[in-house]
JSON list of C-alpha atoms in Angstrom, two decimals:
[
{"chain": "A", "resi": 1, "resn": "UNK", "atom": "CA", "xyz": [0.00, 0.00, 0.00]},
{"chain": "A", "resi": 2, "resn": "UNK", "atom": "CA", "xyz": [3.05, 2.29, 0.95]},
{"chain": "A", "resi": 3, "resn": "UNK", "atom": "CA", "xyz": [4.82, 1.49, -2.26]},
{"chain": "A", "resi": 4, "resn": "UNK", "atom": "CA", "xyz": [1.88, 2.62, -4.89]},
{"chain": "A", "resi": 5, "resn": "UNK", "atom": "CA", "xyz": [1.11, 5.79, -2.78]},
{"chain": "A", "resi": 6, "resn": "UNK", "atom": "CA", "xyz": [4.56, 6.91, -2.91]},
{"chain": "A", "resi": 7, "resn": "UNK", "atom": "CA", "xyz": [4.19, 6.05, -6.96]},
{"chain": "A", "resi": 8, "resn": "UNK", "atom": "CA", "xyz": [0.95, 7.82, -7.56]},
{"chain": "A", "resi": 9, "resn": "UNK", "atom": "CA", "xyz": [2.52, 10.62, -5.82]},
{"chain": "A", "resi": 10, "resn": "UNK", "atom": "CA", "xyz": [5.24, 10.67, -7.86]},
{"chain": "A", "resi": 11, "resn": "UNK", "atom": "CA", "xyz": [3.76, 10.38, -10.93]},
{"chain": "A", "resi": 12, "resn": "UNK", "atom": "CA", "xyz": [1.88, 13.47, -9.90]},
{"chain": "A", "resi": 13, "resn": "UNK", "atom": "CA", "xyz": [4.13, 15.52, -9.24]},
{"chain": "A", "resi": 14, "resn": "UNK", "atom": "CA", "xyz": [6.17, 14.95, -12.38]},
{"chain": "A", "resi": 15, "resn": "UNK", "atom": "CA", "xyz": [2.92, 15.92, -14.09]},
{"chain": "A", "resi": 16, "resn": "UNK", "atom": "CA", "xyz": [2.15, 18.99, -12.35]},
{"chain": "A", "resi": 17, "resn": "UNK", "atom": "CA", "xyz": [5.61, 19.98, -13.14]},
{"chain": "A", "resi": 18, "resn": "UNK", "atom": "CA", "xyz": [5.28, 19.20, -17.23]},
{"chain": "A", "resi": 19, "resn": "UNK", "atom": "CA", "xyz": [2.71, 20.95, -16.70]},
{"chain": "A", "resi": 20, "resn": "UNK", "atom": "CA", "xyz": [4.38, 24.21, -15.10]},
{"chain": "A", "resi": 21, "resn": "UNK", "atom": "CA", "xyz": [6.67, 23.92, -17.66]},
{"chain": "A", "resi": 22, "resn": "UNK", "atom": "CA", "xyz": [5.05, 23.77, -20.59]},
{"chain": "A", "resi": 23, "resn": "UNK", "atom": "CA", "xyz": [2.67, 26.41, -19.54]},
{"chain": "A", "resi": 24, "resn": "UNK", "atom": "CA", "xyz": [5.43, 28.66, -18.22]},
{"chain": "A", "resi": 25, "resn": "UNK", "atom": "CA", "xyz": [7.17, 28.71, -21.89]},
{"chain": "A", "resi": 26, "resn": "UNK", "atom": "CA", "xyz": [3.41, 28.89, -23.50]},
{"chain": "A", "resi": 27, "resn": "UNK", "atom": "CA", "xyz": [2.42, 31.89, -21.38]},
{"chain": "A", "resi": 28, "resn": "UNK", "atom": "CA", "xyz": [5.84, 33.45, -20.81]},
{"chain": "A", "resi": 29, "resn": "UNK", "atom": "CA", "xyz": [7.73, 33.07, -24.03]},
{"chain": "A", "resi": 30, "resn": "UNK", "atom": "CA", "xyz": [5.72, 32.05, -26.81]},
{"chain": "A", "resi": 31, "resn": "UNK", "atom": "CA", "xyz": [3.04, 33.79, -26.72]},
{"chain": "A", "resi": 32, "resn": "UNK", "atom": "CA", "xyz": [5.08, 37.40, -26.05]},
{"chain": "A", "resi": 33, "resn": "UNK", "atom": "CA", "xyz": [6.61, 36.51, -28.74]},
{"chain": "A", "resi": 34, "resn": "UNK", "atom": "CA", "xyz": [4.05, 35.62, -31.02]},
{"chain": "A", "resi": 35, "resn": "UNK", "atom": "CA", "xyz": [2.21, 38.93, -30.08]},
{"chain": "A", "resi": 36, "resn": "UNK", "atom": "CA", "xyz": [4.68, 41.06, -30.34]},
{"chain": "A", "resi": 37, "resn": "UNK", "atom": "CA", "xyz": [5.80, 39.62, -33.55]},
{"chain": "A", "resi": 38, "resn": "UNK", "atom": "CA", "xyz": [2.10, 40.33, -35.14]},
{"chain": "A", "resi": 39, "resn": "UNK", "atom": "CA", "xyz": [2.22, 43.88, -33.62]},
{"chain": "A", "resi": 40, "resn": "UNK", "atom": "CA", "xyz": [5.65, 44.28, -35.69]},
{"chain": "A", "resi": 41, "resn": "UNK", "atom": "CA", "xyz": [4.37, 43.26, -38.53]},
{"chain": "A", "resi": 42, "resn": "UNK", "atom": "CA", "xyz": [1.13, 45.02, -39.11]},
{"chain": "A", "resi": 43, "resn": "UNK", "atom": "CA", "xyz": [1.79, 48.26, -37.12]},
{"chain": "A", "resi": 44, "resn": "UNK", "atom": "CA", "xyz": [5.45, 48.39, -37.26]},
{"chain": "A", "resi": 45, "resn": "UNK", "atom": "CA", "xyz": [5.50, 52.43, -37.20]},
{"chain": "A", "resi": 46, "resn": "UNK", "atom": "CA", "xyz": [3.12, 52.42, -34.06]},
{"chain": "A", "resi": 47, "resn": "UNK", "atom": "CA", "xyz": [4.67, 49.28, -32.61]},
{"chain": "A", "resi": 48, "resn": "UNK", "atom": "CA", "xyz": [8.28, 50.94, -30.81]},
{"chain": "A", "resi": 49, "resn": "UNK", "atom": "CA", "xyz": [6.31, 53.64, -28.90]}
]
């Protein structure tokens, strides 16, 4: 009983931190980048302030 408890919680936790991961570079890189990107290329005279 120990054993798989101490599995399930480790398989868990390696998904919650794909998860963090893959969101983190989703919602913190890629997607900045991506919108900045479009901004730059349809209102690149109003895009640098």
């Amino acid at each position: 009983m120990t054993n798989n408890t101490v599995s399930n919680t480790a398989r868990v936790l390696g998904a919650g931190l794909r998860a963090l991961l893959v969101l983190t570079l989703v919602c913190g890189v890629i997607y900045p980048l991506a919108v900045t990107g479009v901004a730059q290329a349809l209102f690149n005279d109003k895009a640098n302030g």
